[in-house]
GROMACS .gro file of C-alpha atoms in nm:
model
  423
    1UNK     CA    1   4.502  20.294  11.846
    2UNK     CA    2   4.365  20.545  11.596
    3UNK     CA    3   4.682  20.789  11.697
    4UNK     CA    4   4.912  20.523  11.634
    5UNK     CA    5   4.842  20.463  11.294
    6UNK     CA    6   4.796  20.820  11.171
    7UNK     CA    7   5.154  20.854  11.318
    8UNK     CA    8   5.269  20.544  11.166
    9UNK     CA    9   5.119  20.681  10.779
   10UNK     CA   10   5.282  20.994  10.889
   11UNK     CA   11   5.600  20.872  10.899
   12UNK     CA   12   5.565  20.643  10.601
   13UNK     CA   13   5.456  20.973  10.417
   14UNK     CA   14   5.691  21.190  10.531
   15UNK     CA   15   5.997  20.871  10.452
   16UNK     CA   16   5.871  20.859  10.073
   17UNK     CA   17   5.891  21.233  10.018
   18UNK     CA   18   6.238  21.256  10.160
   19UNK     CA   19   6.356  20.990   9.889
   20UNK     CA   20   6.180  21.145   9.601
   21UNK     CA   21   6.332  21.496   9.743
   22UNK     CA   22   6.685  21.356   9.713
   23UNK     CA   23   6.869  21.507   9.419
   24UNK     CA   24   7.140  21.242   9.276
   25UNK     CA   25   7.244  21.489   8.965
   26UNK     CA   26   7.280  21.763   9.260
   27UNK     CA   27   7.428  21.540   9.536
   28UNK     CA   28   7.675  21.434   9.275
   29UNK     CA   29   7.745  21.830   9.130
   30UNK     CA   30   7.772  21.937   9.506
   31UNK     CA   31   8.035  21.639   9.586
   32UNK     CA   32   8.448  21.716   9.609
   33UNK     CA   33   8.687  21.483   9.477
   34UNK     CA   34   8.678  21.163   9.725
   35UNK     CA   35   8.337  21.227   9.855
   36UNK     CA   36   8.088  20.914   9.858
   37UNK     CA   37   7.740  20.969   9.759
   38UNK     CA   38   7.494  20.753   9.976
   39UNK     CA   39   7.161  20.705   9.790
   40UNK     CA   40   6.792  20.621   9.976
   41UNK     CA   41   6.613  20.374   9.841
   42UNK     CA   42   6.325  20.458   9.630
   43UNK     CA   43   6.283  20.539   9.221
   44UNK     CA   44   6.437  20.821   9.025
   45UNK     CA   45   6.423  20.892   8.719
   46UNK     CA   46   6.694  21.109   8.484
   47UNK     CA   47   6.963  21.078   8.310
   48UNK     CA   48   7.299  21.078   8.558
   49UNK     CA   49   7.606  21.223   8.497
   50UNK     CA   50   7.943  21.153   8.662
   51UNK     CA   51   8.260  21.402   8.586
   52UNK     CA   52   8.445  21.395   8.878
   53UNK     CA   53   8.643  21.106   9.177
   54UNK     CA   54   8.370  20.983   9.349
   55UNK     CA   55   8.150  20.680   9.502
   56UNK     CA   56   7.789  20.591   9.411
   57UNK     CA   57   7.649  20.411   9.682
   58UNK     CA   58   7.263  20.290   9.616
   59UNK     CA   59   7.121  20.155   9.980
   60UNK     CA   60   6.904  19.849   9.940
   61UNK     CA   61   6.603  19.909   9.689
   62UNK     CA   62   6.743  20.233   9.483
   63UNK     CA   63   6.661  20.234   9.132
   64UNK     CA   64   6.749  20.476   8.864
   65UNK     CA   65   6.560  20.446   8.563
   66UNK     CA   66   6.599  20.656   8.227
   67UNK     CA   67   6.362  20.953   8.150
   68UNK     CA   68   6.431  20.931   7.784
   69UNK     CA   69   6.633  20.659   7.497
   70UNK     CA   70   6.989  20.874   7.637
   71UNK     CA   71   7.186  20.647   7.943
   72UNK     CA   72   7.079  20.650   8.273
   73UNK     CA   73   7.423  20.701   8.368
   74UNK     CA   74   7.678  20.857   8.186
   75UNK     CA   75   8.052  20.888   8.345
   76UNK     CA   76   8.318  21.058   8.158
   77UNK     CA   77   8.650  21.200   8.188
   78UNK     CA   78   8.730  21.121   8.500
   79UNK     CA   79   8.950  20.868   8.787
   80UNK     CA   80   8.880  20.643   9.028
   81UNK     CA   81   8.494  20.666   9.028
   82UNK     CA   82   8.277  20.337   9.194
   83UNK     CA   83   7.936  20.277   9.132
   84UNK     CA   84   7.773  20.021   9.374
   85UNK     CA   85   7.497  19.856   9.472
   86UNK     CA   86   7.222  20.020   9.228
   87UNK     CA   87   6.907  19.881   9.009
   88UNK     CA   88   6.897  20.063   8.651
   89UNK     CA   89   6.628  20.014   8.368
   90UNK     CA   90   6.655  20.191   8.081
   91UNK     CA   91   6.516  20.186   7.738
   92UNK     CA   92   6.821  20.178   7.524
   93UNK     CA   93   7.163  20.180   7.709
   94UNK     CA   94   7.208  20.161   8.118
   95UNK     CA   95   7.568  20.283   8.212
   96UNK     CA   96   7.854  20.439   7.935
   97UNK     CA   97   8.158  20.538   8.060
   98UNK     CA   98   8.426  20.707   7.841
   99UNK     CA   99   8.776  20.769   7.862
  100UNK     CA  100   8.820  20.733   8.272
  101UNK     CA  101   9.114  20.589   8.461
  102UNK     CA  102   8.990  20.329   8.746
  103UNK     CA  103   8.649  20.311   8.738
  104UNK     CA  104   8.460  20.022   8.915
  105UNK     CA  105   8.134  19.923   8.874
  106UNK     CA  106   7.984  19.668   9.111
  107UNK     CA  107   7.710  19.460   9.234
  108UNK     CA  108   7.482  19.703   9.009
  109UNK     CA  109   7.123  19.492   8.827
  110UNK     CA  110   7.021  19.597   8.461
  111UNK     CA  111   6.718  19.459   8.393
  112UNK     CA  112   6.523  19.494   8.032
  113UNK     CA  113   6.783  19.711   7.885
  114UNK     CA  114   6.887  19.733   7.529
  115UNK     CA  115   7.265  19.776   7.620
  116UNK     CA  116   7.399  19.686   7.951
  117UNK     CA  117   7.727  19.864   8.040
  118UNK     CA  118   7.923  19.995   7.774
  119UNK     CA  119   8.313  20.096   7.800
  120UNK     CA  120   8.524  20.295   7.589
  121UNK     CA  121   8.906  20.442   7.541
  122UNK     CA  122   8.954  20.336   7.938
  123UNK     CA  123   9.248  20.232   8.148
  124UNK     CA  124   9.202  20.034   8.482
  125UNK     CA  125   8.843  19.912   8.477
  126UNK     CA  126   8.660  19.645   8.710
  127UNK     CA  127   8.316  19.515   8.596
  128UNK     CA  128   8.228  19.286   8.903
  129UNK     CA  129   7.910  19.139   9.065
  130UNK     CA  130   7.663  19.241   8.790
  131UNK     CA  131   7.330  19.085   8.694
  132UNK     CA  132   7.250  19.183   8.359
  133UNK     CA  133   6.914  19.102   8.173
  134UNK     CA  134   6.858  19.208   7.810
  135UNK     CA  135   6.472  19.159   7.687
  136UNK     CA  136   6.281  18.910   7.445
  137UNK     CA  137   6.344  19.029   7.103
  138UNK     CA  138   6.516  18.874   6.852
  139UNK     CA  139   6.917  18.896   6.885
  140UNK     CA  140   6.917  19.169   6.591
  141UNK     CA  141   6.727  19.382   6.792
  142UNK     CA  142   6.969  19.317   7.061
  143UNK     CA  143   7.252  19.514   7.231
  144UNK     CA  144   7.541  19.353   7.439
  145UNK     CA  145   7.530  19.301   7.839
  146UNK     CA  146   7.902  19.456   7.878
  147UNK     CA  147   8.067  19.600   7.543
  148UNK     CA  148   8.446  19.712   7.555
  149UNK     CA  149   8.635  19.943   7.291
  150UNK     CA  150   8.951  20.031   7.268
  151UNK     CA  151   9.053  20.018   7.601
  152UNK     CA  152   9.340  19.879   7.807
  153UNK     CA  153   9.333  19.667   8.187
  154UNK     CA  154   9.008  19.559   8.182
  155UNK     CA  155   8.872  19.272   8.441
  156UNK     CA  156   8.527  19.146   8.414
  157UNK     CA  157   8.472  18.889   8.700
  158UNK     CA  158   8.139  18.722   8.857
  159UNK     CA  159   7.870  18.894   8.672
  160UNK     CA  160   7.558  18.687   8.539
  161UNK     CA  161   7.408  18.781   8.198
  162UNK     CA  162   7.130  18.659   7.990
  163UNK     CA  163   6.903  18.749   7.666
  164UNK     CA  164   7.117  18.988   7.530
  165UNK     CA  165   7.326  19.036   7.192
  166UNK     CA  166   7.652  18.951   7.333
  167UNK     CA  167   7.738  18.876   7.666
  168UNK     CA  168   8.041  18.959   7.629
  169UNK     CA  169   8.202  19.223   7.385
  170UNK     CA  170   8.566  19.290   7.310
  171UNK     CA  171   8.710  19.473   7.089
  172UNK     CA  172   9.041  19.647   7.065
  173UNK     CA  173   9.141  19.577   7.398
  174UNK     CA  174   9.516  19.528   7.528
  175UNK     CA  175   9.527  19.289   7.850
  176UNK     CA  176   9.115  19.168   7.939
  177UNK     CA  177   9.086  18.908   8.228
  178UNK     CA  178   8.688  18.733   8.193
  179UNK     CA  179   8.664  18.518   8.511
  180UNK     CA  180   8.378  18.342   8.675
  181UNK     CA  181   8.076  18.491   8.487
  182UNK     CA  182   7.788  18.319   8.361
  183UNK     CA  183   7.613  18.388   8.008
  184UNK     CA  184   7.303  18.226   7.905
  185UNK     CA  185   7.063  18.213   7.615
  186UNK     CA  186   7.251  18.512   7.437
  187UNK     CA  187   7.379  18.520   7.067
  188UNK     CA  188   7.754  18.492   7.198
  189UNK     CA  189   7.890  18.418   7.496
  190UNK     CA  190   8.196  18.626   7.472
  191UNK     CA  191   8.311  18.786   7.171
  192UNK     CA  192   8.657  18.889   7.125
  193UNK     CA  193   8.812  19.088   6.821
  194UNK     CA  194   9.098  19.270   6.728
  195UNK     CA  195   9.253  19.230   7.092
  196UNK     CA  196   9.558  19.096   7.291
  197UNK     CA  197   9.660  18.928   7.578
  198UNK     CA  198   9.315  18.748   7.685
  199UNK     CA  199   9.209  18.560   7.973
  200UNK     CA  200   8.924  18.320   7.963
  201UNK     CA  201   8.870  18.162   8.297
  202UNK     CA  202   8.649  17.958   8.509
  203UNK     CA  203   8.342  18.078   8.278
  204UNK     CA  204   8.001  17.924   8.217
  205UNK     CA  205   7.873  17.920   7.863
  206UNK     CA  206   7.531  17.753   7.814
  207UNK     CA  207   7.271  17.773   7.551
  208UNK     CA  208   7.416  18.051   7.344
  209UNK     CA  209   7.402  18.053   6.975
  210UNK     CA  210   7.812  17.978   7.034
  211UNK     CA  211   7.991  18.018   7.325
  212UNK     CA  212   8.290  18.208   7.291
  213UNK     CA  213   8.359  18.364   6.911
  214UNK     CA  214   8.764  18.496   6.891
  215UNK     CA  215   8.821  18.692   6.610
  216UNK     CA  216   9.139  18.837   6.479
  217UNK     CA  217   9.297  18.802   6.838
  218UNK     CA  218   9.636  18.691   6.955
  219UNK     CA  219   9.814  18.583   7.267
  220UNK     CA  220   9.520  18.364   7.452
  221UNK     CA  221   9.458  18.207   7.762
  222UNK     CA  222   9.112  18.025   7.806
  223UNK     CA  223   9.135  17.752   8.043
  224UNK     CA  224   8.899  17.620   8.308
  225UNK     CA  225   8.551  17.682   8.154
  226UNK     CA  226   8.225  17.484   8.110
  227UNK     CA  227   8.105  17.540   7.748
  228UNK     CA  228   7.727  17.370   7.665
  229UNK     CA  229   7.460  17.328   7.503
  230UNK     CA  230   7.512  17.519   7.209
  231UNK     CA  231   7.295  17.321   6.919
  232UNK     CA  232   7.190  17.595   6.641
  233UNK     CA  233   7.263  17.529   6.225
  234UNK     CA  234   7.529  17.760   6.284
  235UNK     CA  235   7.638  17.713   6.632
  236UNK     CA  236   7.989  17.624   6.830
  237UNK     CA  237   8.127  17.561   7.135
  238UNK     CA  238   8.452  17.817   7.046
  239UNK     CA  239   8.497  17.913   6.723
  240UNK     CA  240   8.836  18.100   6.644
  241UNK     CA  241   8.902  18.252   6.371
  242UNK     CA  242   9.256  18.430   6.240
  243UNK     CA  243   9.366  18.370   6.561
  244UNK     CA  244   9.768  18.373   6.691
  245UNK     CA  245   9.924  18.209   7.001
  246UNK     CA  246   9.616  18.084   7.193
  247UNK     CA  247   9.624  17.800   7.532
  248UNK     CA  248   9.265  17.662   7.472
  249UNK     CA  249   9.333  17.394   7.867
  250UNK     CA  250   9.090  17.188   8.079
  251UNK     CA  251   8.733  17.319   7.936
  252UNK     CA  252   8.477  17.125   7.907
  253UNK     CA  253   8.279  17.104   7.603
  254UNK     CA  254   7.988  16.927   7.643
  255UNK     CA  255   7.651  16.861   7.403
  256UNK     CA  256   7.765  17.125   7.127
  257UNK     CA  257   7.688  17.094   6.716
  258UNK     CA  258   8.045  17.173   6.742
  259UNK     CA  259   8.266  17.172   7.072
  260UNK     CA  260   8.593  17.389   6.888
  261UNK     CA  261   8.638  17.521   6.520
  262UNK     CA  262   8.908  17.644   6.425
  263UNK     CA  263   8.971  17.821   6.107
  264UNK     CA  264   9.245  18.029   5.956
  265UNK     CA  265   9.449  18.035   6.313
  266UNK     CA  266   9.841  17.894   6.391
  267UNK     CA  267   9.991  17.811   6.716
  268UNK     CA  268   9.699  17.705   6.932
  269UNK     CA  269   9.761  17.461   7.194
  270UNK     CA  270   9.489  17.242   7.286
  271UNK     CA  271   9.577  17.038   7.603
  272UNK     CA  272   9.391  16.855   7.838
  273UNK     CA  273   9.028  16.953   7.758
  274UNK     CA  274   8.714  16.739   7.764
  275UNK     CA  275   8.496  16.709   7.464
  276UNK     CA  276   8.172  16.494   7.542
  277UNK     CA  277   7.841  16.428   7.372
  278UNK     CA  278   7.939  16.691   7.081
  279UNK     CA  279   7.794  16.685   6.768
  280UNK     CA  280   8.142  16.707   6.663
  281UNK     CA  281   8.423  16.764   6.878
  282UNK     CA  282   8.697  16.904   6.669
  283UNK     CA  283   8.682  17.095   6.309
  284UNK     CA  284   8.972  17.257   6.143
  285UNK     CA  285   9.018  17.474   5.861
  286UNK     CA  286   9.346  17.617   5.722
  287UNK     CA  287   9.538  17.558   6.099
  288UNK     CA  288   9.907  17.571   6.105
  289UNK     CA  289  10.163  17.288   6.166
  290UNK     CA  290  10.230  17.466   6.490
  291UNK     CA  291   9.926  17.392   6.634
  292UNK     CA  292   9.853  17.140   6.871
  293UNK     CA  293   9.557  16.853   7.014
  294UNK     CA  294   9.718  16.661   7.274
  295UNK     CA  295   9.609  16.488   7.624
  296UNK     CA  296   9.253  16.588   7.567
  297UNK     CA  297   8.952  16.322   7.585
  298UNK     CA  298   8.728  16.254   7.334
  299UNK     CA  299   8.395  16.060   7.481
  300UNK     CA  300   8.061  16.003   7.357
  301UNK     CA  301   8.127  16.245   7.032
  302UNK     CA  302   7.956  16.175   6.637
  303UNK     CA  303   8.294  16.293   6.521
  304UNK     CA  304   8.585  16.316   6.694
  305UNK     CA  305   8.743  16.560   6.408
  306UNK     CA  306   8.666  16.707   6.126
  307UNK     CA  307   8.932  16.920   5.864
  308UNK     CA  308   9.033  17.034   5.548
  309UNK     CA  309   9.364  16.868   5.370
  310UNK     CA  310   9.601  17.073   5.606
  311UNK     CA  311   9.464  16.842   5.904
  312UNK     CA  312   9.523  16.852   6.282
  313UNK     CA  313   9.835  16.775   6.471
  314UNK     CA  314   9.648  16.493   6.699
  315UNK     CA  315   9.899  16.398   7.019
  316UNK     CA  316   9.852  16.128   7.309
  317UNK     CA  317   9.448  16.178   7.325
  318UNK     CA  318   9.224  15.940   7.477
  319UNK     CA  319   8.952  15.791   7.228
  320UNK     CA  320   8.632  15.586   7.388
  321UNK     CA  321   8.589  15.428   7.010
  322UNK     CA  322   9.031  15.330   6.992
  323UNK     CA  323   8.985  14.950   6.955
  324UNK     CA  324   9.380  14.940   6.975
  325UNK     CA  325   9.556  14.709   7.276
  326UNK     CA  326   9.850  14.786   7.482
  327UNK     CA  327  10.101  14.567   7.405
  328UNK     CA  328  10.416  14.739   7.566
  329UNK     CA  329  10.259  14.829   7.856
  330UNK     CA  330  10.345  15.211   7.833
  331UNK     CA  331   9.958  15.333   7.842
  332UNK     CA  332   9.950  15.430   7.489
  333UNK     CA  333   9.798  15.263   7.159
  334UNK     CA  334  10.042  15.016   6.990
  335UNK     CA  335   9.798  15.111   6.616
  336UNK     CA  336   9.744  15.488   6.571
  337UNK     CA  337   9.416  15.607   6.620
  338UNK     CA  338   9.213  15.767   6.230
  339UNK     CA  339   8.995  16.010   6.301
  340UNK     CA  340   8.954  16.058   5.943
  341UNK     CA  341   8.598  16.086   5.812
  342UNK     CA  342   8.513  16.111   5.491
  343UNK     CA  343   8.163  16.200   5.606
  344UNK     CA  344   8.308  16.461   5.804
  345UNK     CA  345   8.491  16.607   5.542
  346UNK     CA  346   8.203  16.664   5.305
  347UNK     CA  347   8.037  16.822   5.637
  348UNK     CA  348   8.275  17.041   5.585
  349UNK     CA  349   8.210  17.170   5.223
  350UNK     CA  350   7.844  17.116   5.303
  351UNK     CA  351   7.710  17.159   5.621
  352UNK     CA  352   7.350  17.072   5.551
  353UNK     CA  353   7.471  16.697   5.559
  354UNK     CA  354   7.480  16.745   5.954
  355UNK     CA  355   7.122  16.597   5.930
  356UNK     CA  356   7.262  16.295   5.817
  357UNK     CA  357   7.529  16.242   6.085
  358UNK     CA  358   7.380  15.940   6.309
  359UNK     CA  359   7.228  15.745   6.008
  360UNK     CA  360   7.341  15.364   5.991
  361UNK     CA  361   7.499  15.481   5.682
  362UNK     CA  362   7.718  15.668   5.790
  363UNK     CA  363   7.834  15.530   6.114
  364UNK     CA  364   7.924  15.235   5.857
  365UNK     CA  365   8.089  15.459   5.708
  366UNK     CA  366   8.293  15.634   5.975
  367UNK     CA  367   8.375  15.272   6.098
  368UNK     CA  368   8.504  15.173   5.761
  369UNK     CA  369   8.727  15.484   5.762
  370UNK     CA  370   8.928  15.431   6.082
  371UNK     CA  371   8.980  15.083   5.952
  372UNK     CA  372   9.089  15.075   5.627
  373UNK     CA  373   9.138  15.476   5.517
  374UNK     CA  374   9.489  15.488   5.365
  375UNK     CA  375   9.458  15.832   5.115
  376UNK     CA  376   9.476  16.061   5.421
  377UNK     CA  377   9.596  15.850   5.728
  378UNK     CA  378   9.867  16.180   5.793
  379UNK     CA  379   9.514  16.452   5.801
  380UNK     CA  380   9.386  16.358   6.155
  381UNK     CA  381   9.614  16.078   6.282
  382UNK     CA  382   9.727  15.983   6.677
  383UNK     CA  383  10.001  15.786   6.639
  384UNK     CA  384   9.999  15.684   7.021
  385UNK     CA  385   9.686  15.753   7.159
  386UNK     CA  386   9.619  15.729   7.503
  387UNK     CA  387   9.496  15.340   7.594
  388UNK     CA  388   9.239  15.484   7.930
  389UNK     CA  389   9.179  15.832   8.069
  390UNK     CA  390   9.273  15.929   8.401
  391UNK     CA  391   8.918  15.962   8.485
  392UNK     CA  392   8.873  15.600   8.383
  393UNK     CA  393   9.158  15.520   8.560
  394UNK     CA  394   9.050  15.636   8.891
  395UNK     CA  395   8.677  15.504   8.872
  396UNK     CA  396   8.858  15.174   8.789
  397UNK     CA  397   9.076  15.213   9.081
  398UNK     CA  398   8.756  15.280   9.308
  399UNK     CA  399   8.590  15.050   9.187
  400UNK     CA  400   8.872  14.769   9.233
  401UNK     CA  401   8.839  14.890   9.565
  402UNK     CA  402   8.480  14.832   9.599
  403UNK     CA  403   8.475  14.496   9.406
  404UNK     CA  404   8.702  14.379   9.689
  405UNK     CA  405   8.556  14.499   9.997
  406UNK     CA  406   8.218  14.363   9.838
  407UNK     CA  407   8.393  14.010   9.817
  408UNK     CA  408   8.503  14.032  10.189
  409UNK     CA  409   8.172  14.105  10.335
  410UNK     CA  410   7.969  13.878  10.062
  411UNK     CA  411   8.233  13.576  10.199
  412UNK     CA  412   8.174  13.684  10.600
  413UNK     CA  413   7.833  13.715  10.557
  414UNK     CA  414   7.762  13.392  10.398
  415UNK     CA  415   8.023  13.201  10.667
  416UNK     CA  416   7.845  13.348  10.921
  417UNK     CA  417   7.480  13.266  10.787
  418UNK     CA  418   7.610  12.885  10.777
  419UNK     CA  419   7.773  12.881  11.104
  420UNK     CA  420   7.409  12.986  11.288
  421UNK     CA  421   7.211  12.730  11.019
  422UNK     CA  422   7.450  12.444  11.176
  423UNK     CA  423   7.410  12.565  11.518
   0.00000   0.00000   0.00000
């Protein structure tokens, strides 16, 4: 028995010094163009450099963690390099990679780093499968989980992020697809600026400061994402800001101070999102004829909208406080729908009044508005809005259903109970 376990230590021993032998920097200087690098699992600690086409391959439980405030992985100048499968903690930044052609980083954890991955003047790049954790200082002291500069081809798809600066960073970036990531309790969720031709899809935004920020951005796409829970003095759902030709399409904004602002920005098209339990749902500020609100839903909302004197173009939207009937039949409003406030408005100029925004007072107010409001009726007006959603329309439907099965069986059950009382 005593042999077996001094062979089993042995070989424990002997296992652990193996790992710590293995040289990454030299494994990785050694390597020819092509070659993957397979790396034990155990701890090592440098600072990683990557110059040449190859494949980092961590097996299960290799960390690299930095030996001073430089990255723990720098890769430069270089094509078609993949990272894979690695833990990293480092004091200030985890992985920078500048100027390469196809680089892929995936399935790689960053835990209590300052800055996560950061990208610059790249071509080809796939950020996928990431878990990124920033630390518990205040967002100032922050950096962002993934941070993107002047590059071009960029997806970022399926990573997880939390605590950081930004989740999300964008800037001067030509052609960016952000699909099916999650960002939590971060300053921003994603934060675009100066870029072009944007995807936003199938995202989760929840308990940011805002969700998604869009500066100074043009030709948009952000459809299909669940934006919530972003309360703060200063906080929105999406905010955009001197923003061009933007599809804003079935998101769901849900418990927000403010679901969408937009300010400064022409030709957005806002179709078929949901906006429920916001604060308020809609603001604008200086938004261009062009621009578009139409086919979305508006339930359970303060405010619906909110703008200066250049309005919102409101189209065929579904209101749960429209009092309006259906006299034609068609499924629209036969008495346009005010969303005029004038409470909203000064919320505008002044948004300290937010405090004040459920007071009796003021949901007087707001009722007295959509009633009688005749200075502004052409500011935030649906002149046929839509009578029932088609999620109301289909739990009516079901429950027509129900309502009659539950009538068949009540009327069986109750002929059959006095046919055996009579018997």
């Amino acid at each position: 028995m005593k042999q077996i376990v001094l062979f089993f230590l042995f070989f424990l021993f002997t296992s652990q010094t193996a790992y710590a032998e293995f040289d990454i920097q030299f494994a990785i200087d050694q390597a020819k163009a092509g070659d993957s690098i397979h790396i034990p699992a155990g701890r090592y600690q440098g600072n990683f450099i990557v110059k040449k086409p190859i494949k980092l391959y961590g097996q299960k439980g290799t960390e690299l963690y930095a030996q001073n405030d430089e990255p723990v992985l720098k890769i430069e100048h270089a094509t078609n390099v993949s990272i894979e499968n690695l833990r990293i903690t480092a004091k200030n930044k985890g992985i920078v990679a500048n100027e390469m052609v196809n680089l892929e980083l995936r399935a790689i954890e960053l835990k209590d780093i300052q800055v996560g991955i950061h990208i610059q003047r790249s071509r080809h790049i796939r950020i996928l499968e990431n878990k990124i954790i920033g630390n518990y200082s205040h967002f100032a002291e922050k950096g962002n989980g993934i941070a993107v500069f002047k590059s071009e081809d960029v997806a970022i798809e399926h990573n997880t992020i939390k605590q950081v600066q930004d989740g999300i960073y964008v800037e001067e970036v030509k052609r960016v697809d952000v699909q099916r990531n999650k960002v939590t309790n971060s300053r921003y969720g994603t934060h675009f600026m100066y870029s072009n031709g944007v995807k936003v899809l199938f995202n989760t935004y929840l308990q940011n400061v805002t969700g998604l920020m869009v500066m100074m951005t043009t030709n948009l796409e952000i459809s299909s994402n669940t934006i919530s829970t972003h309360n703060g003095f200063n906080s929105y759902g999406l905010m955009m800001y001197d923003t061009q030709e933007a599809m804003v399409r079935k998101n769901s904004f849900l418990h927000n101070r403010v679901g969408v602002a937009l300010q400064k920005s022409s030709v957005i098209q806002m179709q078929e999102n949901r906006f429920q339990m916001n604060q308020t749902a809609l603001e604008g500020t200086k938004v261009d004829k062009r621009s578009t609100v139409m086919e979305n839903q508006f339930t359970g909302n303060i405010l619906t909208a909110r703008s200066d004197k250049q309005g919102l173009h409101l189209m065929h939207n579904f209101y749960d406080d429209y009092t309006g009937l259906d006299v034609a039949g068609d499924g629209f409003g036969d008495v346009p729908y005010v969303a005029v406030s004038s409470f909203g408005q000064w919320m505008v100029r002044q948004p300290v009044y937010q405090f004040f925004v459920a007071s009796p007072s003021v949901v007087i107010l707001t009722s007295l508005d959509q009633q009688i409001n005749k200075t502004e009726r052409n500011l935030l007006v649906d002149s046929e809005p839509k009578l029932m959603s088609n999620m109301k329309k289909t739990e009516l439907s079901l429950n027509s259903k129900q309502l009659v099965i539950g009538l068949v069986v009540t009327i069986c059950s109750l002929w059959l109970w006095r046919r055996e009382t009579r018997v």
